[in-house]
């Protein structure tokens, strides 16, 4: 794999979407509107979906392993649900390979995580987009009900870490709505900055490629983010050159506005760099601007 330089634009890549929500909100149906999808059904819920797509009815992990070559022919792979796949199928599989793992939960999860990540990497190498579907887990804290993807703690942490976009599907004023921003009561991740959106009715023409459009937005956001990072890095390199070439008090004071125009993530470190380098020239900050250092004189 070639090295991507810091000023290079990141190439478009397959993305991972995590959907979770309350029962009956159409999580699987929405996922099925992705591009050329296959559903890996580990929850026996395929027949409840409004959209009918190619489906692998798996009863154990090896059912999935044995169909890898067929899975490679699809653009989007939907895993429904993650809890069943991770906490039952993969767990049973790793125990079958090493019975001692049955009583060693920590090591068992490590083996489960490795097996799951291997499968995800296989899909990524095939340039497949991935949609993980989870049920909603409610946790009551006082008068507040919090929502998160249903999976055991370590499995959930893994899913949230590798997902590019996390959406919570619920009913708002009688309409199915997906929210990607994290809130005080819901887990979320919103790389694409998608506002809360009403999911079109399943009979609508707009529903047919709804998830495909969401995935397209996430991909474009990731590329645009890397482009912005490239521009910010280029601006920082140019600013550092100005520091290196600064000789006069005028040059030093111009660096103040240069610093303020950098991306915020770079400003603090750059300002410290400017202060250090200008001190070598005998300039110090006073009342917001550089002046000659009287002590140095």
PDB file of C-alpha atoms in Angstrom:
ATOM      1  CA  UNK A   1       0.000   0.000   0.000  1.00  0.00           C
ATOM      2  CA  UNK A   2       1.571   3.347  -1.024  1.00  0.00           C
ATOM      3  CA  UNK A   3       2.350   6.010   1.567  1.00  0.00           C
ATOM      4  CA  UNK A   4      -0.115   8.916   1.508  1.00  0.00           C
ATOM      5  CA  UNK A   5       1.821  12.114   2.110  1.00  0.00           C
ATOM      6  CA  UNK A   6       0.444  14.695   4.545  1.00  0.00           C
ATOM      7  CA  UNK A   7      -0.388  17.097   1.692  1.00  0.00           C
ATOM      8  CA  UNK A   8      -2.070  14.443  -0.452  1.00  0.00           C
ATOM      9  CA  UNK A   9      -5.847  14.231  -0.843  1.00  0.00           C
ATOM     10  CA  UNK A  10      -7.222  11.057   0.723  1.00  0.00           C
ATOM     11  CA  UNK A  11      -8.815   8.791  -1.906  1.00  0.00           C
ATOM     12  CA  UNK A  12     -12.498   7.905  -1.687  1.00  0.00           C
ATOM     13  CA  UNK A  13     -12.933   4.676   0.239  1.00  0.00           C
ATOM     14  CA  UNK A  14     -15.739   2.361   1.344  1.00  0.00           C
ATOM     15  CA  UNK A  15     -17.524   3.485   4.490  1.00  0.00           C
ATOM     16  CA  UNK A  16     -19.036   1.864   7.558  1.00  0.00           C
ATOM     17  CA  UNK A  17     -22.495   2.960   8.702  1.00  0.00           C
ATOM     18  CA  UNK A  18     -24.050   1.913  12.022  1.00  0.00           C
ATOM     19  CA  UNK A  19     -27.846   2.119  12.281  1.00  0.00           C
ATOM     20  CA  UNK A  20     -29.784   1.466  15.468  1.00  0.00           C
ATOM     21  CA  UNK A  21     -33.254   2.265  16.698  1.00  0.00           C
ATOM     22  CA  UNK A  22     -36.510   1.251  18.260  1.00  0.00           C
ATOM     23  CA  UNK A  23     -38.475  -1.735  16.897  1.00  0.00           C
ATOM     24  CA  UNK A  24     -40.608  -1.163  13.823  1.00  0.00           C
ATOM     25  CA  UNK A  25     -38.753   1.909  12.589  1.00  0.00           C
ATOM     26  CA  UNK A  26     -37.515   0.199   9.422  1.00  0.00           C
ATOM     27  CA  UNK A  27     -33.782  -0.107  10.091  1.00  0.00           C
ATOM     28  CA  UNK A  28     -33.346  -3.108   7.803  1.00  0.00           C
ATOM     29  CA  UNK A  29     -35.642  -1.658   5.148  1.00  0.00           C
ATOM     30  CA  UNK A  30     -33.631   1.577   5.064  1.00  0.00           C
ATOM     31  CA  UNK A  31     -30.333  -0.305   4.907  1.00  0.00           C
ATOM     32  CA  UNK A  32     -31.704  -2.247   1.945  1.00  0.00           C
ATOM     33  CA  UNK A  33     -31.872   0.928  -0.169  1.00  0.00           C
ATOM     34  CA  UNK A  34     -28.080   1.018  -0.424  1.00  0.00           C
ATOM     35  CA  UNK A  35     -26.313   0.270  -3.710  1.00  0.00           C
ATOM     36  CA  UNK A  36     -26.417  -3.400  -4.813  1.00  0.00           C
ATOM     37  CA  UNK A  37     -26.854  -4.763  -1.265  1.00  0.00           C
ATOM     38  CA  UNK A  38     -26.744  -8.170   0.347  1.00  0.00           C
ATOM     39  CA  UNK A  39     -28.252  -8.774   3.771  1.00  0.00           C
ATOM     40  CA  UNK A  40     -26.477 -11.135   6.151  1.00  0.00           C
ATOM     41  CA  UNK A  41     -29.385 -12.059   8.412  1.00  0.00           C
ATOM     42  CA  UNK A  42     -28.339 -13.331  11.836  1.00  0.00           C
ATOM     43  CA  UNK A  43     -31.521 -12.161  13.550  1.00  0.00           C
ATOM     44  CA  UNK A  44     -34.214 -13.845  11.452  1.00  0.00           C
ATOM     45  CA  UNK A  45     -35.740 -10.481  10.584  1.00  0.00           C
ATOM     46  CA  UNK A  46     -35.369 -10.364   6.797  1.00  0.00           C
ATOM     47  CA  UNK A  47     -39.025 -11.219   6.198  1.00  0.00           C
ATOM     48  CA  UNK A  48     -40.148  -8.179   8.201  1.00  0.00           C
ATOM     49  CA  UNK A  49     -38.331  -5.704   5.963  1.00  0.00           C
ATOM     50  CA  UNK A  50     -40.335  -3.650   3.469  1.00  0.00           C
ATOM     51  CA  UNK A  51     -37.594  -4.021   0.882  1.00  0.00           C
ATOM     52  CA  UNK A  52     -36.691  -7.484  -0.389  1.00  0.00           C
ATOM     53  CA  UNK A  53     -33.009  -7.897  -1.281  1.00  0.00           C
ATOM     54  CA  UNK A  54     -30.583 -10.780  -1.706  1.00  0.00           C
ATOM     55  CA  UNK A  55     -30.185 -12.385   1.696  1.00  0.00           C
ATOM     56  CA  UNK A  56     -27.799 -14.822   3.327  1.00  0.00           C
ATOM     57  CA  UNK A  57     -29.741 -16.626   6.053  1.00  0.00           C
ATOM     58  CA  UNK A  58     -26.923 -17.552   8.402  1.00  0.00           C
ATOM     59  CA  UNK A  59     -27.342 -19.882  11.361  1.00  0.00           C
ATOM     60  CA  UNK A  60     -23.665 -19.938  12.380  1.00  0.00           C
ATOM     61  CA  UNK A  61     -20.459 -18.060  11.608  1.00  0.00           C
ATOM     62  CA  UNK A  62     -19.177 -20.635   9.110  1.00  0.00           C
ATOM     63  CA  UNK A  63     -22.269 -19.997   6.959  1.00  0.00           C
ATOM     64  CA  UNK A  64     -20.869 -16.497   6.430  1.00  0.00           C
ATOM     65  CA  UNK A  65     -17.262 -17.612   5.981  1.00  0.00           C
ATOM     66  CA  UNK A  66     -18.306 -20.144   3.341  1.00  0.00           C
ATOM     67  CA  UNK A  67     -20.069 -17.488   1.253  1.00  0.00           C
ATOM     68  CA  UNK A  68     -17.227 -14.948   1.127  1.00  0.00           C
ATOM     69  CA  UNK A  69     -16.716 -15.270  -2.611  1.00  0.00           C
ATOM     70  CA  UNK A  70     -20.412 -14.665  -3.273  1.00  0.00           C
ATOM     71  CA  UNK A  71     -20.455 -11.714  -0.854  1.00  0.00           C
ATOM     72  CA  UNK A  72     -17.637 -10.085  -2.855  1.00  0.00           C
ATOM     73  CA  UNK A  73     -20.015  -9.528  -5.787  1.00  0.00           C
ATOM     74  CA  UNK A  74     -22.104  -6.981  -3.834  1.00  0.00           C
ATOM     75  CA  UNK A  75     -21.383  -3.269  -3.341  1.00  0.00           C
ATOM     76  CA  UNK A  76     -22.951  -3.058   0.119  1.00  0.00           C
ATOM     77  CA  UNK A  77     -22.948  -5.664   2.879  1.00  0.00           C
ATOM     78  CA  UNK A  78     -25.587  -5.336   5.617  1.00  0.00           C
ATOM     79  CA  UNK A  79     -25.044  -7.194   8.882  1.00  0.00           C
ATOM     80  CA  UNK A  80     -28.279  -7.518  10.879  1.00  0.00           C
ATOM     81  CA  UNK A  81     -27.910  -7.655  13.812  1.00  0.00           C
ATOM     82  CA  UNK A  82     -24.431  -7.060  15.167  1.00  0.00           C
ATOM     83  CA  UNK A  83     -25.331  -8.372  18.607  1.00  0.00           C
ATOM     84  CA  UNK A  84     -26.318 -11.766  17.240  1.00  0.00           C
ATOM     85  CA  UNK A  85     -23.301 -11.943  14.963  1.00  0.00           C
ATOM     86  CA  UNK A  86     -20.725 -10.913  17.548  1.00  0.00           C
ATOM     87  CA  UNK A  87     -22.168 -12.158  20.815  1.00  0.00           C
ATOM     88  CA  UNK A  88     -23.533 -15.452  19.481  1.00  0.00           C
ATOM     89  CA  UNK A  89     -22.167 -16.534  16.092  1.00  0.00           C
ATOM     90  CA  UNK A  90     -18.548 -15.421  16.439  1.00  0.00           C
ATOM     91  CA  UNK A  91     -18.481 -16.210  20.157  1.00  0.00           C
ATOM     92  CA  UNK A  92     -19.647 -19.777  19.508  1.00  0.00           C
ATOM     93  CA  UNK A  93     -17.143 -20.111  16.670  1.00  0.00           C
ATOM     94  CA  UNK A  94     -14.049 -19.089  18.673  1.00  0.00           C
ATOM     95  CA  UNK A  95     -15.103 -21.364  21.546  1.00  0.00           C
ATOM     96  CA  UNK A  96     -15.456 -24.238  19.081  1.00  0.00           C
ATOM     97  CA  UNK A  97     -11.851 -23.592  18.038  1.00  0.00           C
ATOM     98  CA  UNK A  98     -10.602 -23.394  21.626  1.00  0.00           C
ATOM     99  CA  UNK A  99     -12.944 -24.719  24.324  1.00  0.00           C
ATOM    100  CA  UNK A 100     -10.880 -23.015  27.069  1.00  0.00           C
ATOM    101  CA  UNK A 101     -12.242 -19.668  25.858  1.00  0.00           C
ATOM    102  CA  UNK A 102     -15.669 -20.603  27.211  1.00  0.00           C
ATOM    103  CA  UNK A 103     -14.526 -19.719  30.730  1.00  0.00           C
ATOM    104  CA  UNK A 104     -12.072 -16.968  29.784  1.00  0.00           C
ATOM    105  CA  UNK A 105     -14.251 -14.036  28.793  1.00  0.00           C
ATOM    106  CA  UNK A 106     -11.432 -11.529  28.288  1.00  0.00           C
ATOM    107  CA  UNK A 107      -9.449 -13.748  25.956  1.00  0.00           C
ATOM    108  CA  UNK A 108     -12.623 -14.871  24.204  1.00  0.00           C
ATOM    109  CA  UNK A 109     -13.550 -11.305  23.344  1.00  0.00           C
ATOM    110  CA  UNK A 110     -10.031 -10.700  22.037  1.00  0.00           C
ATOM    111  CA  UNK A 111     -10.431 -13.653  19.674  1.00  0.00           C
ATOM    112  CA  UNK A 112     -13.919 -12.466  18.697  1.00  0.00           C
ATOM    113  CA  UNK A 113     -12.656  -8.963  17.946  1.00  0.00           C
ATOM    114  CA  UNK A 114      -9.822 -10.302  15.814  1.00  0.00           C
ATOM    115  CA  UNK A 115     -12.167 -12.541  13.817  1.00  0.00           C
ATOM    116  CA  UNK A 116     -14.656  -9.714  13.314  1.00  0.00           C
ATOM    117  CA  UNK A 117     -11.952  -7.236  12.258  1.00  0.00           C
ATOM    118  CA  UNK A 118     -10.604  -9.789   9.784  1.00  0.00           C
ATOM    119  CA  UNK A 119     -14.053  -9.981   8.199  1.00  0.00           C
ATOM    120  CA  UNK A 120     -14.397  -6.190   8.095  1.00  0.00           C
ATOM    121  CA  UNK A 121     -10.943  -5.886   6.508  1.00  0.00           C
ATOM    122  CA  UNK A 122     -11.937  -8.490   3.922  1.00  0.00           C
ATOM    123  CA  UNK A 123     -14.961  -6.368   2.983  1.00  0.00           C
ATOM    124  CA  UNK A 124     -12.906  -3.175   2.913  1.00  0.00           C
ATOM    125  CA  UNK A 125     -10.322  -4.731   0.618  1.00  0.00           C
ATOM    126  CA  UNK A 126     -13.190  -5.669  -1.659  1.00  0.00           C
ATOM    127  CA  UNK A 127     -14.290  -1.983  -1.606  1.00  0.00           C
ATOM    128  CA  UNK A 128     -17.623  -2.963  -0.044  1.00  0.00           C
ATOM    129  CA  UNK A 129     -19.601  -0.439   1.962  1.00  0.00           C
ATOM    130  CA  UNK A 130     -20.762  -1.924   5.271  1.00  0.00           C
ATOM    131  CA  UNK A 131     -23.952  -1.272   7.218  1.00  0.00           C
ATOM    132  CA  UNK A 132     -24.231  -2.593  10.758  1.00  0.00           C
ATOM    133  CA  UNK A 133     -27.772  -2.821  12.127  1.00  0.00           C
ATOM    134  CA  UNK A 134     -28.437  -2.909  15.869  1.00  0.00           C
ATOM    135  CA  UNK A 135     -31.488  -2.823  18.081  1.00  0.00           C
ATOM    136  CA  UNK A 136     -31.898   0.080  20.489  1.00  0.00           C
ATOM    137  CA  UNK A 137     -30.802  -0.402  24.083  1.00  0.00           C
ATOM    138  CA  UNK A 138     -32.536   1.861  26.579  1.00  0.00           C
ATOM    139  CA  UNK A 139     -30.873   2.810  29.834  1.00  0.00           C
ATOM    140  CA  UNK A 140     -32.827   4.748  32.446  1.00  0.00           C
ATOM    141  CA  UNK A 141     -30.860   7.304  34.457  1.00  0.00           C
ATOM    142  CA  UNK A 142     -33.241   9.069  36.808  1.00  0.00           C
ATOM    143  CA  UNK A 143     -35.907  10.684  34.638  1.00  0.00           C
ATOM    144  CA  UNK A 144     -33.798  10.400  31.480  1.00  0.00           C
ATOM    145  CA  UNK A 145     -33.903   7.499  29.010  1.00  0.00           C
ATOM    146  CA  UNK A 146     -30.663   7.094  27.062  1.00  0.00           C
ATOM    147  CA  UNK A 147     -30.362   5.159  23.811  1.00  0.00           C
ATOM    148  CA  UNK A 148     -27.400   3.289  22.361  1.00  0.00           C
ATOM    149  CA  UNK A 149     -26.744   0.351  19.983  1.00  0.00           C
ATOM    150  CA  UNK A 150     -27.531  -2.964  21.651  1.00  0.00           C
ATOM    151  CA  UNK A 151     -24.364  -5.020  21.946  1.00  0.00           C
ATOM    152  CA  UNK A 152     -22.222  -6.154  24.844  1.00  0.00           C
ATOM    153  CA  UNK A 153     -19.962  -3.396  26.125  1.00  0.00           C
ATOM    154  CA  UNK A 154     -16.734  -4.394  24.400  1.00  0.00           C
ATOM    155  CA  UNK A 155     -18.471  -5.276  21.142  1.00  0.00           C
ATOM    156  CA  UNK A 156     -20.301  -1.949  21.146  1.00  0.00           C
ATOM    157  CA  UNK A 157     -17.063  -0.058  21.742  1.00  0.00           C
ATOM    158  CA  UNK A 158     -15.529  -1.823  18.752  1.00  0.00           C
ATOM    159  CA  UNK A 159     -18.480  -0.982  16.476  1.00  0.00           C
ATOM    160  CA  UNK A 160     -18.573   2.679  17.473  1.00  0.00           C
ATOM    161  CA  UNK A 161     -14.825   2.989  16.986  1.00  0.00           C
ATOM    162  CA  UNK A 162     -14.751   1.693  13.411  1.00  0.00           C
ATOM    163  CA  UNK A 163     -18.034   3.256  12.200  1.00  0.00           C
ATOM    164  CA  UNK A 164     -17.778   6.408  10.041  1.00  0.00           C
ATOM    165  CA  UNK A 165     -21.409   7.441  10.595  1.00  0.00           C
ATOM    166  CA  UNK A 166     -23.799   6.390  13.370  1.00  0.00           C
ATOM    167  CA  UNK A 167     -27.524   7.027  13.061  1.00  0.00           C
ATOM    168  CA  UNK A 168     -30.393   6.627  15.521  1.00  0.00           C
ATOM    169  CA  UNK A 169     -33.781   5.887  13.938  1.00  0.00           C
ATOM    170  CA  UNK A 170     -36.930   6.752  15.860  1.00  0.00           C
ATOM    171  CA  UNK A 171     -40.418   8.167  15.423  1.00  0.00           C
ATOM    172  CA  UNK A 172     -40.826  11.961  15.557  1.00  0.00           C
ATOM    173  CA  UNK A 173     -44.360  13.323  15.205  1.00  0.00           C
ATOM    174  CA  UNK A 174     -45.438  10.068  13.629  1.00  0.00           C
ATOM    175  CA  UNK A 175     -42.662  10.066  11.040  1.00  0.00           C
ATOM    176  CA  UNK A 176     -39.585   7.854  10.885  1.00  0.00           C
ATOM    177  CA  UNK A 177     -36.566  10.053  11.480  1.00  0.00           C
ATOM    178  CA  UNK A 178     -32.830   9.393  11.509  1.00  0.00           C
ATOM    179  CA  UNK A 179     -30.528  11.489  13.689  1.00  0.00           C
ATOM    180  CA  UNK A 180     -26.752  11.289  13.277  1.00  0.00           C
ATOM    181  CA  UNK A 181     -25.606  13.967  15.713  1.00  0.00           C
ATOM    182  CA  UNK A 182     -24.846  12.706  19.230  1.00  0.00           C
ATOM    183  CA  UNK A 183     -27.203  14.132  21.852  1.00  0.00           C
ATOM    184  CA  UNK A 184     -27.608  13.964  25.609  1.00  0.00           C
ATOM    185  CA  UNK A 185     -29.800  10.892  25.149  1.00  0.00           C
ATOM    186  CA  UNK A 186     -28.547   9.222  21.951  1.00  0.00           C
ATOM    187  CA  UNK A 187     -25.235   7.945  20.647  1.00  0.00           C
ATOM    188  CA  UNK A 188     -24.281   9.319  17.237  1.00  0.00           C
ATOM    189  CA  UNK A 189     -21.503  10.183  14.816  1.00  0.00           C
ATOM    190  CA  UNK A 190     -21.975  12.680  12.013  1.00  0.00           C
ATOM    191  CA  UNK A 191     -18.943  13.031   9.768  1.00  0.00           C
ATOM    192  CA  UNK A 192     -21.165  14.123   6.856  1.00  0.00           C
ATOM    193  CA  UNK A 193     -22.966  16.790   8.924  1.00  0.00           C
ATOM    194  CA  UNK A 194     -26.366  15.450   7.884  1.00  0.00           C
ATOM    195  CA  UNK A 195     -29.238  17.209   9.653  1.00  0.00           C
ATOM    196  CA  UNK A 196     -31.990  15.110  11.250  1.00  0.00           C
ATOM    197  CA  UNK A 197     -33.896  13.780   8.266  1.00  0.00           C
ATOM    198  CA  UNK A 198     -37.327  12.309   7.762  1.00  0.00           C
ATOM    199  CA  UNK A 199     -37.073   8.929   6.070  1.00  0.00           C
ATOM    200  CA  UNK A 200     -39.320   8.882   2.970  1.00  0.00           C
ATOM    201  CA  UNK A 201     -42.313   6.570   2.958  1.00  0.00           C
ATOM    202  CA  UNK A 202     -41.417   3.133   1.638  1.00  0.00           C
ATOM    203  CA  UNK A 203     -43.800   3.619  -1.290  1.00  0.00           C
ATOM    204  CA  UNK A 204     -42.051   6.843  -2.318  1.00  0.00           C
ATOM    205  CA  UNK A 205     -39.601   6.939  -5.213  1.00  0.00           C
ATOM    206  CA  UNK A 206     -37.240   8.873  -2.916  1.00  0.00           C
ATOM    207  CA  UNK A 207     -37.011   5.866  -0.606  1.00  0.00           C
ATOM    208  CA  UNK A 208     -35.582   3.551  -3.257  1.00  0.00           C
ATOM    209  CA  UNK A 209     -32.035   4.920  -3.003  1.00  0.00           C
ATOM    210  CA  UNK A 210     -32.247   6.704   0.352  1.00  0.00           C
ATOM    211  CA  UNK A 211     -29.341   4.864   2.007  1.00  0.00           C
ATOM    212  CA  UNK A 212     -27.285   5.000  -1.187  1.00  0.00           C
ATOM    213  CA  UNK A 213     -27.570   8.797  -1.039  1.00  0.00           C
ATOM    214  CA  UNK A 214     -26.578   8.884   2.636  1.00  0.00           C
ATOM    215  CA  UNK A 215     -23.514   6.751   1.937  1.00  0.00           C
ATOM    216  CA  UNK A 216     -22.579   9.009  -0.979  1.00  0.00           C
ATOM    217  CA  UNK A 217     -22.732  12.051   1.319  1.00  0.00           C
ATOM    218  CA  UNK A 218     -20.501  10.350   3.890  1.00  0.00           C
ATOM    219  CA  UNK A 219     -17.919   9.459   1.226  1.00  0.00           C
ATOM    220  CA  UNK A 220     -17.872  12.996  -0.141  1.00  0.00           C
ATOM    221  CA  UNK A 221     -17.567  14.420   3.383  1.00  0.00           C
ATOM    222  CA  UNK A 222     -14.542  12.256   4.117  1.00  0.00           C
ATOM    223  CA  UNK A 223     -12.833  13.347   0.899  1.00  0.00           C
ATOM    224  CA  UNK A 224     -13.723  17.013   1.489  1.00  0.00           C
ATOM    225  CA  UNK A 225     -12.431  16.762   5.032  1.00  0.00           C
ATOM    226  CA  UNK A 226      -9.092  15.496   3.775  1.00  0.00           C
ATOM    227  CA  UNK A 227      -9.020  18.307   1.176  1.00  0.00           C
ATOM    228  CA  UNK A 228      -9.578  20.846   3.958  1.00  0.00           C
ATOM    229  CA  UNK A 229      -6.818  19.183   5.968  1.00  0.00           C
ATOM    230  CA  UNK A 230      -4.529  19.403   2.950  1.00  0.00           C
ATOM    231  CA  UNK A 231      -5.233  23.125   2.582  1.00  0.00           C
ATOM    232  CA  UNK A 232      -4.691  23.722   6.301  1.00  0.00           C
ATOM    233  CA  UNK A 233      -1.388  21.838   6.203  1.00  0.00           C
ATOM    234  CA  UNK A 234      -0.244  23.811   3.151  1.00  0.00           C
ATOM    235  CA  UNK A 235      -1.099  27.081   4.933  1.00  0.00           C
ATOM    236  CA  UNK A 236       0.886  25.955   7.969  1.00  0.00           C
ATOM    237  CA  UNK A 237       3.950  25.107   5.853  1.00  0.00           C
ATOM    238  CA  UNK A 238       3.762  28.520   4.172  1.00  0.00           C
ATOM    239  CA  UNK A 239       3.446  30.199   7.571  1.00  0.00           C
ATOM    240  CA  UNK A 240       6.512  28.374   8.877  1.00  0.00           C
ATOM    241  CA  UNK A 241       8.474  29.596   5.875  1.00  0.00           C
ATOM    242  CA  UNK A 242       7.491  33.162   6.754  1.00  0.00           C
ATOM    243  CA  UNK A 243       8.807  32.613  10.263  1.00  0.00           C
ATOM    244  CA  UNK A 244      12.097  31.297   8.912  1.00  0.00           C
ATOM    245  CA  UNK A 245      12.442  34.347   6.634  1.00  0.00           C
ATOM    246  CA  UNK A 246      11.399  36.934   9.241  1.00  0.00           C
ATOM    247  CA  UNK A 247      14.147  39.477   9.964  1.00  0.00           C
ATOM    248  CA  UNK A 248      12.547  42.757  10.986  1.00  0.00           C
ATOM    249  CA  UNK A 249      10.050  43.927  13.588  1.00  0.00           C
ATOM    250  CA  UNK A 250       7.562  44.477  10.757  1.00  0.00           C
ATOM    251  CA  UNK A 251       8.004  40.863   9.673  1.00  0.00           C
ATOM    252  CA  UNK A 252       7.416  39.703  13.247  1.00  0.00           C
ATOM    253  CA  UNK A 253       4.156  41.615  13.617  1.00  0.00           C
ATOM    254  CA  UNK A 254       2.849  40.355  10.283  1.00  0.00           C
ATOM    255  CA  UNK A 255       3.200  36.848  11.697  1.00  0.00           C
ATOM    256  CA  UNK A 256       0.496  37.641  14.263  1.00  0.00           C
ATOM    257  CA  UNK A 257      -2.181  37.926  11.577  1.00  0.00           C
ATOM    258  CA  UNK A 258      -0.695  34.905   9.788  1.00  0.00           C
ATOM    259  CA  UNK A 259      -1.171  32.877  12.965  1.00  0.00           C
ATOM    260  CA  UNK A 260      -4.751  34.067  13.431  1.00  0.00           C
ATOM    261  CA  UNK A 261      -5.651  32.993   9.884  1.00  0.00           C
ATOM    262  CA  UNK A 262      -4.470  29.415  10.362  1.00  0.00           C
ATOM    263  CA  UNK A 263      -6.847  26.573  11.142  1.00  0.00           C
ATOM    264  CA  UNK A 264      -7.613  26.639  14.847  1.00  0.00           C
ATOM    265  CA  UNK A 265      -6.038  23.236  15.367  1.00  0.00           C
ATOM    266  CA  UNK A 266      -2.658  24.702  14.301  1.00  0.00           C
ATOM    267  CA  UNK A 267      -2.825  28.132  15.932  1.00  0.00           C
ATOM    268  CA  UNK A 268      -1.585  27.446  19.449  1.00  0.00           C
ATOM    269  CA  UNK A 269       1.502  25.450  18.452  1.00  0.00           C
ATOM    270  CA  UNK A 270       2.333  27.914  15.675  1.00  0.00           C
ATOM    271  CA  UNK A 271       2.092  30.928  17.990  1.00  0.00           C
ATOM    272  CA  UNK A 272       4.454  29.247  20.443  1.00  0.00           C
ATOM    273  CA  UNK A 273       6.828  28.588  17.540  1.00  0.00           C
ATOM    274  CA  UNK A 274       6.652  32.255  16.503  1.00  0.00           C
ATOM    275  CA  UNK A 275       7.331  33.456  20.051  1.00  0.00           C
ATOM    276  CA  UNK A 276      10.384  31.196  20.331  1.00  0.00           C
ATOM    277  CA  UNK A 277      11.842  32.202  16.967  1.00  0.00           C
ATOM    278  CA  UNK A 278      11.170  35.935  17.374  1.00  0.00           C
ATOM    279  CA  UNK A 279      12.813  35.908  20.787  1.00  0.00           C
ATOM    280  CA  UNK A 280      15.995  34.755  19.040  1.00  0.00           C
ATOM    281  CA  UNK A 281      15.766  37.958  16.952  1.00  0.00           C
ATOM    282  CA  UNK A 282      15.328  40.075  20.071  1.00  0.00           C
ATOM    283  CA  UNK A 283      11.551  40.610  19.781  1.00  0.00           C
ATOM    284  CA  UNK A 284       8.952  39.984  22.498  1.00  0.00           C
ATOM    285  CA  UNK A 285       5.189  40.424  22.717  1.00  0.00           C
ATOM    286  CA  UNK A 286       3.874  43.475  24.559  1.00  0.00           C
ATOM    287  CA  UNK A 287       0.256  44.654  24.459  1.00  0.00           C
ATOM    288  CA  UNK A 288      -0.548  42.269  21.640  1.00  0.00           C
ATOM    289  CA  UNK A 289       2.325  43.139  19.311  1.00  0.00           C
ATOM    290  CA  UNK A 290       6.042  42.495  18.964  1.00  0.00           C
ATOM    291  CA  UNK A 291       8.507  45.070  20.269  1.00  0.00           C
ATOM    292  CA  UNK A 292      12.233  45.049  20.795  1.00  0.00           C
ATOM    293  CA  UNK A 293      13.304  43.209  23.908  1.00  0.00           C
ATOM    294  CA  UNK A 294      14.804  45.892  26.156  1.00  0.00           C
ATOM    295  CA  UNK A 295      16.429  43.280  28.405  1.00  0.00           C
ATOM    296  CA  UNK A 296      18.152  41.651  25.459  1.00  0.00           C
ATOM    297  CA  UNK A 297      19.556  45.020  24.415  1.00  0.00           C
TER     298      UNK A 297
END
